mmCIF file of C-alpha atoms in Angstrom:
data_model
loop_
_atom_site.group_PDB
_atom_site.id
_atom_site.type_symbol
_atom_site.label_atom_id
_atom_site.label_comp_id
_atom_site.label_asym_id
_atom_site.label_seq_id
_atom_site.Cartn_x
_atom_site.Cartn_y
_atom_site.Cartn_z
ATOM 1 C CA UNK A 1 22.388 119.110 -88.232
ATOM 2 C CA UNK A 2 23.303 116.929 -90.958
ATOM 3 C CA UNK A 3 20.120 118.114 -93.006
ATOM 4 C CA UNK A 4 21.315 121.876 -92.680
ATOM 5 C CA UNK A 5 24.531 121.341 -93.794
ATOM 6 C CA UNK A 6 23.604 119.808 -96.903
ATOM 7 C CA UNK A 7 20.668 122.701 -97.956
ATOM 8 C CA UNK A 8 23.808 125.355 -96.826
ATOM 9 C CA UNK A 9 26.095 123.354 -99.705
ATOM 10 C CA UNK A 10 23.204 123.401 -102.168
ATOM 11 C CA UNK A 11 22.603 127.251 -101.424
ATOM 12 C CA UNK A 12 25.846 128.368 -102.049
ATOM 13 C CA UNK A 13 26.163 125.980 -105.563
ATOM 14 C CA UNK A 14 23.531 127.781 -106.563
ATOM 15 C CA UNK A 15 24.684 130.943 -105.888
ATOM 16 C CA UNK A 16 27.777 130.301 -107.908
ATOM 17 C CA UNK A 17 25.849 129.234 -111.046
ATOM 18 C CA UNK A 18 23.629 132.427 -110.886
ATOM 19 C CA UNK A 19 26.889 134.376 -110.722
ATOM 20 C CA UNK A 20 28.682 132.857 -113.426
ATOM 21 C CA UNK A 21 25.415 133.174 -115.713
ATOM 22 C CA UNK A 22 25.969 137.114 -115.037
ATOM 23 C CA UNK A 23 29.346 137.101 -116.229
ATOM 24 C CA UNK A 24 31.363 136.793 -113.352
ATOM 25 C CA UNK A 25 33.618 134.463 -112.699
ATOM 26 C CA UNK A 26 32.553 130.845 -110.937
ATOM 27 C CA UNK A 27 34.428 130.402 -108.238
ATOM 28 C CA UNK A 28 33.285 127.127 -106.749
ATOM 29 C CA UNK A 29 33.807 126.262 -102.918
ATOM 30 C CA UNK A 30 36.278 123.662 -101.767
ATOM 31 C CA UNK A 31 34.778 120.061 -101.384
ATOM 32 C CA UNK A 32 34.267 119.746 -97.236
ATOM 33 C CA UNK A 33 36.906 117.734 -95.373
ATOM 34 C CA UNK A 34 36.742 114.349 -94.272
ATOM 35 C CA UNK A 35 36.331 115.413 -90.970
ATOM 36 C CA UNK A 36 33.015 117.535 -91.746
ATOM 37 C CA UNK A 37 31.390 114.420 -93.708
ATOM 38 C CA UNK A 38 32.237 112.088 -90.472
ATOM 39 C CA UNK A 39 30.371 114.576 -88.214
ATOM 40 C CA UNK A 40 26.744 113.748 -89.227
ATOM 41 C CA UNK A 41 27.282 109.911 -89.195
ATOM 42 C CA UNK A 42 28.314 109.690 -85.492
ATOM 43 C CA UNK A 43 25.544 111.649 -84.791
ATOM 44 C CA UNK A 44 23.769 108.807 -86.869
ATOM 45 C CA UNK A 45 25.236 106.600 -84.752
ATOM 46 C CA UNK A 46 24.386 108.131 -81.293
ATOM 47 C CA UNK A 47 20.671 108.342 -81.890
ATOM 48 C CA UNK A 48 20.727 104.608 -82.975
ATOM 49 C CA UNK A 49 22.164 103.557 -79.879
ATOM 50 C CA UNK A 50 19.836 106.080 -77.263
ATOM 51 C CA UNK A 51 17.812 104.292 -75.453
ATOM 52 C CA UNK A 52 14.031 104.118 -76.015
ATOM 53 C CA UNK A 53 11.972 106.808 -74.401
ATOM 54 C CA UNK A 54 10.488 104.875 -70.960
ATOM 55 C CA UNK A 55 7.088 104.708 -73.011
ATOM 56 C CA UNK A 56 8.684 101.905 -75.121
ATOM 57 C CA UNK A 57 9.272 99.575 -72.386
ATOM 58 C CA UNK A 58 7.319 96.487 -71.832
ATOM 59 C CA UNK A 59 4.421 96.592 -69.492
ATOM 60 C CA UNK A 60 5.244 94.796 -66.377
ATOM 61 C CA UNK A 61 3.213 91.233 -66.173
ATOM 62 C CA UNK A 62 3.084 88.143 -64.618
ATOM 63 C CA UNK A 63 5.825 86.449 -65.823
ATOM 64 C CA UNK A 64 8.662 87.985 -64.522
ATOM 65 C CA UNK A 65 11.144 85.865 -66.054
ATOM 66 C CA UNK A 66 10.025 87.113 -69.593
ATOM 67 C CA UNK A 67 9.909 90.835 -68.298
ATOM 68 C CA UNK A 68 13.274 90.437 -66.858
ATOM 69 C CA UNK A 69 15.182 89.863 -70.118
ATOM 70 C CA UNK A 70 12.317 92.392 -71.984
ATOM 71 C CA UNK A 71 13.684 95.035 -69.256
ATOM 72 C CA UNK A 72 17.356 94.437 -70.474
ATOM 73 C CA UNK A 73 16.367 94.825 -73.971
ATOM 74 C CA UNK A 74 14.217 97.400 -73.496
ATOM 75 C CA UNK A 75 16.782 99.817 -71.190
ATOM 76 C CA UNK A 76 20.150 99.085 -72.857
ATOM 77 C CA UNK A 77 23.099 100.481 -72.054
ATOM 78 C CA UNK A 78 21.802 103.287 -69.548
ATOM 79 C CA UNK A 79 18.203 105.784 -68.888
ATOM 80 C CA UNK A 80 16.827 107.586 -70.793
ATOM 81 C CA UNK A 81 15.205 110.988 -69.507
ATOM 82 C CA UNK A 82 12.850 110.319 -67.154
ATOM 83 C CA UNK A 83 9.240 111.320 -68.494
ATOM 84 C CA UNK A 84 6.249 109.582 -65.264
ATOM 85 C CA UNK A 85 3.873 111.284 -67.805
ATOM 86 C CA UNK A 86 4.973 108.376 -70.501
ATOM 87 C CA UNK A 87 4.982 105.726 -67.892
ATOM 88 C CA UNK A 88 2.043 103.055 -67.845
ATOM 89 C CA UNK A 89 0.376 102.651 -64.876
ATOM 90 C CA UNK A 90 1.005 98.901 -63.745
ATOM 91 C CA UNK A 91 -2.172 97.029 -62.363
ATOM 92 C CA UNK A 92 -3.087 94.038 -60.251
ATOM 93 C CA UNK A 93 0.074 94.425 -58.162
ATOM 94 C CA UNK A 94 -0.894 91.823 -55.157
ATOM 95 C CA UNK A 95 3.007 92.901 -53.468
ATOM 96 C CA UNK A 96 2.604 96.244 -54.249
ATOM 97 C CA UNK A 97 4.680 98.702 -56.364
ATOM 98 C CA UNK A 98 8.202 99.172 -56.763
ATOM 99 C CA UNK A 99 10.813 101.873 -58.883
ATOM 100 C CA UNK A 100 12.136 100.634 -61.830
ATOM 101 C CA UNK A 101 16.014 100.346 -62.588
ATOM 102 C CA UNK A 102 15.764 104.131 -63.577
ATOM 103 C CA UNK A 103 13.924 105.429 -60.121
ATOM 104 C CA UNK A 104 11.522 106.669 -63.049
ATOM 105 C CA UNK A 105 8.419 104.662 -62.944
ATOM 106 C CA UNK A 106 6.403 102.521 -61.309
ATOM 107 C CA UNK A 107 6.430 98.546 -61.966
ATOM 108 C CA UNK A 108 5.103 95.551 -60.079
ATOM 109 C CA UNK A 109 6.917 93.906 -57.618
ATOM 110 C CA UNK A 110 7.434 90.154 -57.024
ATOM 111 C CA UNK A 111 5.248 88.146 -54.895
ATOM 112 C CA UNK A 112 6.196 85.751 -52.050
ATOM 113 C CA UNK A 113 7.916 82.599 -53.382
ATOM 114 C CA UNK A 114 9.521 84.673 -57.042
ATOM 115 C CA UNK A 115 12.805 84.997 -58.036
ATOM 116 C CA UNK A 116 14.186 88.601 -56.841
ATOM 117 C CA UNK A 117 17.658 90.066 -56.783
ATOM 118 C CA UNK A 118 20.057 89.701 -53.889
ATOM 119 C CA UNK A 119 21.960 92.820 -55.386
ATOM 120 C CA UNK A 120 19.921 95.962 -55.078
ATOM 121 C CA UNK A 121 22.274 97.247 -57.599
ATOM 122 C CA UNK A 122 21.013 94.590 -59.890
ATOM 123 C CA UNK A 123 17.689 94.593 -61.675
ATOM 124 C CA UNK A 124 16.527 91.509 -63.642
ATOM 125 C CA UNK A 125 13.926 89.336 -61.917
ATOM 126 C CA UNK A 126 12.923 92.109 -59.915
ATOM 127 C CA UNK A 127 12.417 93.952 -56.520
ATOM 128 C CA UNK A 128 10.395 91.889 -54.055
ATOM 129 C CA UNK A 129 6.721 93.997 -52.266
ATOM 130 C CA UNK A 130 6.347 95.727 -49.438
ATOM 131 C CA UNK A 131 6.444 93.147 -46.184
ATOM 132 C CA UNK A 132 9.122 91.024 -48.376
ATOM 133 C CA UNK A 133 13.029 90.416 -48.284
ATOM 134 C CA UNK A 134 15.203 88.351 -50.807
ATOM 135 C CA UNK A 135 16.812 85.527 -49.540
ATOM 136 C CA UNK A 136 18.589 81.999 -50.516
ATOM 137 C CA UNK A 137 16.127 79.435 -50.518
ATOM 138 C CA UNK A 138 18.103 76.454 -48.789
ATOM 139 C CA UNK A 139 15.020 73.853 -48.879
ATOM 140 C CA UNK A 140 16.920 72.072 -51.833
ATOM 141 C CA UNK A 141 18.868 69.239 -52.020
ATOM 142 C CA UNK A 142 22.547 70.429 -52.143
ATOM 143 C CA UNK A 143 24.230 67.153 -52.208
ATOM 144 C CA UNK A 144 22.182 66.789 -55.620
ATOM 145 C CA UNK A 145 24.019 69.312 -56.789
ATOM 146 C CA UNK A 146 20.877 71.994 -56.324
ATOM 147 C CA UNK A 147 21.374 75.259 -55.953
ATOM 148 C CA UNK A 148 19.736 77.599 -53.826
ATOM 149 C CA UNK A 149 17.844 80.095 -55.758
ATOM 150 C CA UNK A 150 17.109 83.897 -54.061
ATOM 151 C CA UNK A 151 13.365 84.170 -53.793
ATOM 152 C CA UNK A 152 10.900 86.769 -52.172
ATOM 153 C CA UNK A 153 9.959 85.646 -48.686
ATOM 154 C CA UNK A 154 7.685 87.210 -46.299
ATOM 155 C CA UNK A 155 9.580 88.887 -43.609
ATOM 156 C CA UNK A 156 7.042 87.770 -40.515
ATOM 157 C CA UNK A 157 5.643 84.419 -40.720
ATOM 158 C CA UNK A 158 3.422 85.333 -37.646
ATOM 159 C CA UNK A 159 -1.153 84.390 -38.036
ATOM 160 C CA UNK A 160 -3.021 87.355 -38.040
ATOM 161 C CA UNK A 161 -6.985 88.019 -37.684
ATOM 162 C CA UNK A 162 -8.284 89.913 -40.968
ATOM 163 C CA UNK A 163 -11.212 92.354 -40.208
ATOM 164 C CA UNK A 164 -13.495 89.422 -42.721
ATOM 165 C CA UNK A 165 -13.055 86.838 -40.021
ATOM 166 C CA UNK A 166 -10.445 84.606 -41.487
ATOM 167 C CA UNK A 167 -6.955 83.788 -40.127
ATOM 168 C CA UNK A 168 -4.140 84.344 -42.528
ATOM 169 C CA UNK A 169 -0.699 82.690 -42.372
ATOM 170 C CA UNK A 170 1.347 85.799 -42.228
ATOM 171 C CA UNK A 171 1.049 89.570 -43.105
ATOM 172 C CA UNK A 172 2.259 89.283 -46.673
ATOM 173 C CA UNK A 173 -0.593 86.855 -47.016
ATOM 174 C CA UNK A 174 -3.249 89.457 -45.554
ATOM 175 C CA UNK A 175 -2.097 91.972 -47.910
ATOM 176 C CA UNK A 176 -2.659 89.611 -50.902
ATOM 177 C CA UNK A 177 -6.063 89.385 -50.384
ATOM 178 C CA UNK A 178 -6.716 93.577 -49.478
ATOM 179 C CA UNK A 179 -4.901 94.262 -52.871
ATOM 180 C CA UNK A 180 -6.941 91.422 -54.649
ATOM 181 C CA UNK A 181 -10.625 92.837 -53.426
ATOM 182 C CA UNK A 182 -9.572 96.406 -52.699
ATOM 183 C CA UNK A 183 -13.409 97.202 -52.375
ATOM 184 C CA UNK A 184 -13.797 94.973 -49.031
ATOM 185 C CA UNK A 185 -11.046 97.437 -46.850
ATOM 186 C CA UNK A 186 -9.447 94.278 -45.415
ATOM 187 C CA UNK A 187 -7.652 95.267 -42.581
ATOM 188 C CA UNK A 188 -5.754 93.422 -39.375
ATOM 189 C CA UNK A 189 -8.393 92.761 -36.724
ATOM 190 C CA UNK A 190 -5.611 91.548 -34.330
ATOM 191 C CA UNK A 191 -2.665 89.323 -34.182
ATOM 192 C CA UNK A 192 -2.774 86.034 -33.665
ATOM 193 C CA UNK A 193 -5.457 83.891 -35.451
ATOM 194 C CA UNK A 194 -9.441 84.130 -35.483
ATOM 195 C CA UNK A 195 -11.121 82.240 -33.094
ATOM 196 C CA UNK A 196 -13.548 80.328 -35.153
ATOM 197 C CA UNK A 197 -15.646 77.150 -34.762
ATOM 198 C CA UNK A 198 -14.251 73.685 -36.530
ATOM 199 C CA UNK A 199 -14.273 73.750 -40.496
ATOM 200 C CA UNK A 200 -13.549 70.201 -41.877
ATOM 201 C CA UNK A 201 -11.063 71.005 -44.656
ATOM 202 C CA UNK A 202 -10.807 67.355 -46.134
ATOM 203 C CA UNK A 203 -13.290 65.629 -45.733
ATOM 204 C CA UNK A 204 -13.332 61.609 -45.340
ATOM 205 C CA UNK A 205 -14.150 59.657 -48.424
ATOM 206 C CA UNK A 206 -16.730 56.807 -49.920
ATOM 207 C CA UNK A 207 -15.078 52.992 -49.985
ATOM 208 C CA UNK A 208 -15.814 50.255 -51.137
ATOM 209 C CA UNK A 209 -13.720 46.979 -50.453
ATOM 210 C CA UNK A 210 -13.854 43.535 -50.679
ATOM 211 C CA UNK A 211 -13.598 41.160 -47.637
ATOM 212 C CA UNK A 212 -10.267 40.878 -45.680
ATOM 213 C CA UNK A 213 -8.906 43.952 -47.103
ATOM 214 C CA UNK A 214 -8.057 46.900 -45.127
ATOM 215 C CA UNK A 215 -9.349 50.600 -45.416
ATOM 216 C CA UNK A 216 -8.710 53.714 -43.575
ATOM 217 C CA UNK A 217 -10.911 57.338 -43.401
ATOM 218 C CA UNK A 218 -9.116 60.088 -43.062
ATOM 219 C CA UNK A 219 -10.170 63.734 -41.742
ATOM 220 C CA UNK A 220 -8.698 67.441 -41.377
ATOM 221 C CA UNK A 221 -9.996 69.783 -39.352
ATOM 222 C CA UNK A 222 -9.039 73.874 -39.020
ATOM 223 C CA UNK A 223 -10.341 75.352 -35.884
ATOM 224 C CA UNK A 224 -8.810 77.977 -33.442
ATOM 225 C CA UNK A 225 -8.715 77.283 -30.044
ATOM 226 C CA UNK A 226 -7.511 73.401 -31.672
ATOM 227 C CA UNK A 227 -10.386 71.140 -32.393
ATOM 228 C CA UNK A 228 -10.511 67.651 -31.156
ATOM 229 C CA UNK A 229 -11.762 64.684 -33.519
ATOM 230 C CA UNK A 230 -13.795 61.413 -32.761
ATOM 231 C CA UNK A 231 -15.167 58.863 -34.962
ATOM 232 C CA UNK A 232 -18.630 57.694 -35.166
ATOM 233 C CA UNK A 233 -20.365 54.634 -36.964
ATOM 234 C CA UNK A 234 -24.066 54.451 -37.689
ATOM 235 C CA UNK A 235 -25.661 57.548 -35.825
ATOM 236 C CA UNK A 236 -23.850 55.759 -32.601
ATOM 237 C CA UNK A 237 -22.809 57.959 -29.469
ATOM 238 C CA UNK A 238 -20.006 55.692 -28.938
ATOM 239 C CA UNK A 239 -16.626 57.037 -30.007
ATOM 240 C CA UNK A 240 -14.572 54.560 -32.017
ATOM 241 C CA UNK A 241 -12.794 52.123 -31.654
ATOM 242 C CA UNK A 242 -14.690 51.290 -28.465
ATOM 243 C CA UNK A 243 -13.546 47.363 -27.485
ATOM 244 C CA UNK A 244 -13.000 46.751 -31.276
ATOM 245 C CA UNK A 245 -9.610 45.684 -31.476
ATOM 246 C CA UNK A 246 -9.457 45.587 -35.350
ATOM 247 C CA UNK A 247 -10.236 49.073 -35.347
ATOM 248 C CA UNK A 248 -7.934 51.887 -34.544
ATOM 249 C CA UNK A 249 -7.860 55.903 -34.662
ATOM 250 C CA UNK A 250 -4.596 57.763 -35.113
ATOM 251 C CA UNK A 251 -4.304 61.745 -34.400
ATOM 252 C CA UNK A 252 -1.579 64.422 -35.208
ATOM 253 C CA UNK A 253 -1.499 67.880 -35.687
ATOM 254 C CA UNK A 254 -1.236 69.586 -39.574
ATOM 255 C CA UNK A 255 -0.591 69.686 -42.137
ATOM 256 C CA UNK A 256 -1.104 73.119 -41.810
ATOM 257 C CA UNK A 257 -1.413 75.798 -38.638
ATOM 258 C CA UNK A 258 -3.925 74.980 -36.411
ATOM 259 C CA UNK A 259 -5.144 72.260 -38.040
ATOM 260 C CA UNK A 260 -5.559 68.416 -36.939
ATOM 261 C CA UNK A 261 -5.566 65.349 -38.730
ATOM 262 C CA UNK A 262 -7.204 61.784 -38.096
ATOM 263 C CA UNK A 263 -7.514 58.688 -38.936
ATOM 264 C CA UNK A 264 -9.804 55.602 -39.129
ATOM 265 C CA UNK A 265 -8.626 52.244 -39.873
ATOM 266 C CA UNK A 266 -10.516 49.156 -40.068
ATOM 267 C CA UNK A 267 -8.208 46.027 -40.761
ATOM 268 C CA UNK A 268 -9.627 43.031 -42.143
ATOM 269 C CA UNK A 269 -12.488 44.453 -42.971
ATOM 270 C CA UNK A 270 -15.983 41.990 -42.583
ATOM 271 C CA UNK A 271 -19.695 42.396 -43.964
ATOM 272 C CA UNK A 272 -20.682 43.704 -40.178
ATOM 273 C CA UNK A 273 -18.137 46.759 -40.959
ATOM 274 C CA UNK A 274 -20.849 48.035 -43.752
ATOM 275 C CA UNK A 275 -22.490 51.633 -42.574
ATOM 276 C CA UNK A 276 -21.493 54.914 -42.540
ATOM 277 C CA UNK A 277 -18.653 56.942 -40.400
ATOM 278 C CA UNK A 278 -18.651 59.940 -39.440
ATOM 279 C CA UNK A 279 -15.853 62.115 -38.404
ATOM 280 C CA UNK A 280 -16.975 64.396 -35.815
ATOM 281 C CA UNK A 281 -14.806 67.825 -35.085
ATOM 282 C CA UNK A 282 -15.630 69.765 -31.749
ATOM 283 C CA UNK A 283 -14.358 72.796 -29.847
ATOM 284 C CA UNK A 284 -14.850 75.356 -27.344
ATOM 285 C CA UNK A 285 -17.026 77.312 -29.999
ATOM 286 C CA UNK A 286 -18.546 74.709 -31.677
ATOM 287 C CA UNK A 287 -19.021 71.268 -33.695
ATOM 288 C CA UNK A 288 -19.397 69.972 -37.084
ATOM 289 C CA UNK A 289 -19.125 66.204 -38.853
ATOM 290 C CA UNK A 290 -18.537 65.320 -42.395
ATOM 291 C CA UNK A 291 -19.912 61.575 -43.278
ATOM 292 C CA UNK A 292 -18.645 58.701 -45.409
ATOM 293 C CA UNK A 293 -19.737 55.117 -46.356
ATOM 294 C CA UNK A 294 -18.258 51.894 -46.063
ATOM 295 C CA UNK A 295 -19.521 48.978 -48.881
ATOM 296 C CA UNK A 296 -18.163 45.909 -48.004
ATOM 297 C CA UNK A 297 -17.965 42.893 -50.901
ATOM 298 C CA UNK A 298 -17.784 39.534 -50.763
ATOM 299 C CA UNK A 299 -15.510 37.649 -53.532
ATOM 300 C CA UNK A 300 -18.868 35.988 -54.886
ATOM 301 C CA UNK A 301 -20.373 39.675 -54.431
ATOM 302 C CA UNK A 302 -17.620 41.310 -56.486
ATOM 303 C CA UNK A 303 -17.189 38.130 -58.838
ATOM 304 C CA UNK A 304 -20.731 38.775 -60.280
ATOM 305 C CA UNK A 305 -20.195 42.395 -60.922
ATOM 306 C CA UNK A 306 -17.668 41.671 -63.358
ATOM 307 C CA UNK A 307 -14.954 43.979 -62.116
ATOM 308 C CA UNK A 308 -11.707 42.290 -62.222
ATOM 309 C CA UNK A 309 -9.526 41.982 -58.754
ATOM 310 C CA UNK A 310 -6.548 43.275 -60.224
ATOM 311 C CA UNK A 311 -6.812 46.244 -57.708
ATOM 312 C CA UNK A 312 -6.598 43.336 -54.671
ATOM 313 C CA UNK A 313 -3.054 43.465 -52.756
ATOM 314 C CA UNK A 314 -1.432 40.101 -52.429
ATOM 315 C CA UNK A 315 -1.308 38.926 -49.112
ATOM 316 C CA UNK A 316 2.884 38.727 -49.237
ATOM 317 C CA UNK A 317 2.647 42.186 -50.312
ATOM 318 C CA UNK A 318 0.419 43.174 -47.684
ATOM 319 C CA UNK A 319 2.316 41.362 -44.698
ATOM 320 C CA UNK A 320 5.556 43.275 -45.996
ATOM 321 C CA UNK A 321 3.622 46.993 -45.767
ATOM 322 C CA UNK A 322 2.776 46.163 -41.846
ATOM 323 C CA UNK A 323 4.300 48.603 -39.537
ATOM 324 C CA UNK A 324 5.000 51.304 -42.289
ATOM 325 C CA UNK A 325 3.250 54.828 -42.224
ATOM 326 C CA UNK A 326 -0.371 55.882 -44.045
ATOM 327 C CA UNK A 327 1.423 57.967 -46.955
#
C-alpha cells in the first residue's frame, strides 16, 4: 500500500508540471496529513511482528530442551496460517507423533523419562507419545530441597511377549523397539513375559588374590519361569559350599524383573582355593553356566612379581567391614 501511494503522489506532480509548461496555471496538491504518512509505518510495523510462516520453525530433534525455547522463538506471540504443505515431516519418532502448539503440524513427542508439560495448555518441553502420561517425578530427595520435575512415564508398567521372542518391561518399551526397526512388524505376542531358557546377563569375573584375603563371584541370571543358580568348582557335580564352612553362597531376586542374583564367597582364601567356578543357571526349559578363575598368591609369590601390596586391606580395616553388605 505504502508503495502505491507514493507512485499516485509522483503521478499527479507530474501532471502539474506538464500543465504549467502548457500555460496553465500550477496548482500543486496539498502536502498529505500526518495521519496518511503514519498509515504505511504501522503497517511496517505489523509485518515485522507476524509470525514466521510454520516452514521457518525449527525441525523437531533430540534435544528437547533446545527445541523448547527454539519453539518460543520461533512461534511468538500467536500462529500463523496454518500451511501442512510447509510443514517438515519429523523422523525417528520412537513415542510417536504429536500436534504442535498450533494443531498445524506434526512434531515428535517425548519419550519415557523427558521433561513434558503438566498444562496441556502449555507447550515448551513438549507433549509426551502415545502409551505416555506426564506426571511429578517424586523419586527425589525433597528434604534436599529437590524438586520434583514432570516427566513422561509409561502409563502400564505391565511385561509383555514381543512377536521376536523377547520380554519387554512395559508397552511403551515394546513400541520403542517396533518404531526403531519398523521393517521387523514387532507386535505383542501376549501379555505377560516370554518363557525363555536362562541367559546369564553378568557374568562372574577372573581374580586373582593373595593369601588370607577374601573374594566373592557374583552372577545374574534372566530366565522366565525364574531360574535357580548353583555354584560349581573344577568340573565337580557337587554344588557349593558343600561341608566347606569358609565358603558361602548368597541368593536374591533382581536387580531387574525376573531376574536372580548370586553370590560366591570364599573367605580367607588358601592355595587349595585355586581352579575355576562356575556359576550354573537352570530352569524348567533349560541350562546354561558362565566360568571364572580363581589365582591364588602367596606373599613370596606376589613379592617376586614386583607388584606393590598397596591394593591389600589392613586387617583392622577388614575386621571393621564384617557383617556389612556386598555393595
Amino acid at each position: 500500500m505504502f508503495v502505491v501511494l507514493v507512485r499516485a503522489g509522483c503521478r499527479q506532480r507530474a501532471d502539474a508540471l506538464s500543465a504549467g509548461s502548457q500555460g496553465f496555471p500550477v496548482i500543486m496538491p496539498p502536502p498529505p496529513p500526518a495521519a496518511a504518512l503514519a498509515l504505511p509505518l504501522l503497517l511496517l510495523l505489523l509485518v515485522v511482528r507476524t509470525p514466521p510462516p510454520t516452514s521457518a520453525r525449527p525441525s523437531p530433534g533430540p534435544d528437547y530442551l533446545r527445541r523448547g525455547w527454539l519453539r518460543l522463538l520461533a512461534e511468538g506471540e500467536g500462529c500463523a496460517p496454518c500451511r501442512p504443505e510447509e510443514c517438515a515431516a519429523p523422523r525417528g519418532c520412537l513415542a510417536g507423533r504429536v500436534r504442535d502448539a498450533c494443531g498445524c503440524c506434526w512434531e515428535c513427542a517425548n519419550l519415557e523419562g523427558q521433561l513434558c508439560d503438566l498444562d496441556p495448555s502449555a507447550h515448551f518441553y513438549g507433549r509426551c507419545g502415545e502409551q505416555l502420561e506426564c506426571r511429578l517425578d517424586a523419586g527425589g530427595d525433597l528434604s534436599r530441597g529437590e524438586v520434583p520435575e514432570p516427566l513422561c512415564a509409561c502409563s502400564s508398567q505391565r511385561p509383555l511377549c514381543g512377536s521376536d521372542g523377547r520380554t519387554y518391561a512395559q508397552i511403551c518399551r515394546l513400541q520403542e523397539a517396533a518404531r526403531a526397526q519398523p521393517d521387523a512388524n514387532l507386535t505383542v505376542a501376549h501379555p505377560g513375559p516370554c518363557e525363555s531358557e536362562p541367559q546369564i546377563v553378568s557374568q562372574p569375573h577372573d581374580i586373582w588374590n593373595v593369601t588370607g584375603q577374601d573374594v566373592i563371584f557374583g552372577c545374574e541370571v534372566f530366565a522366565y519361569p525364574m531360574a535357580s543358580i548353583e555354584w560349581r568348582k573344577d568340573g565337580l557335580d557337587i554344588p557349593l559350599p558343600g561341608d566347606d564352612p569358609h565358603i558361602s553362597v548368597q541368593f536374591r531376586g533382581g536387580p531387574q524383573r525376573f531376574e536372580v542374583t548370586g553370590w560366591l564367597q570364599i573367605q580367607d582364601v588358601r592355595p587349595s582355593d585355586e581352579g575355576v567356578y562356575r556359576c550354573l543357571a537352570r530352569n524348567s526349559l533349560g541350562q546354561t553356566e558362565a566360568p571364572a578363575t580363581l589365582t591364588v598368591l602367596t606373599p613370596d609369590q606376589l613379592n617376586s612379581t614386583g607388584i606393590p601390596q598397596l591394593s591389600l586391606v589392613p586387617e583392622e580395616e577388614a575386621e571393621s567391614e564384617e557383617g556389612e553388605d556386598y555393595y
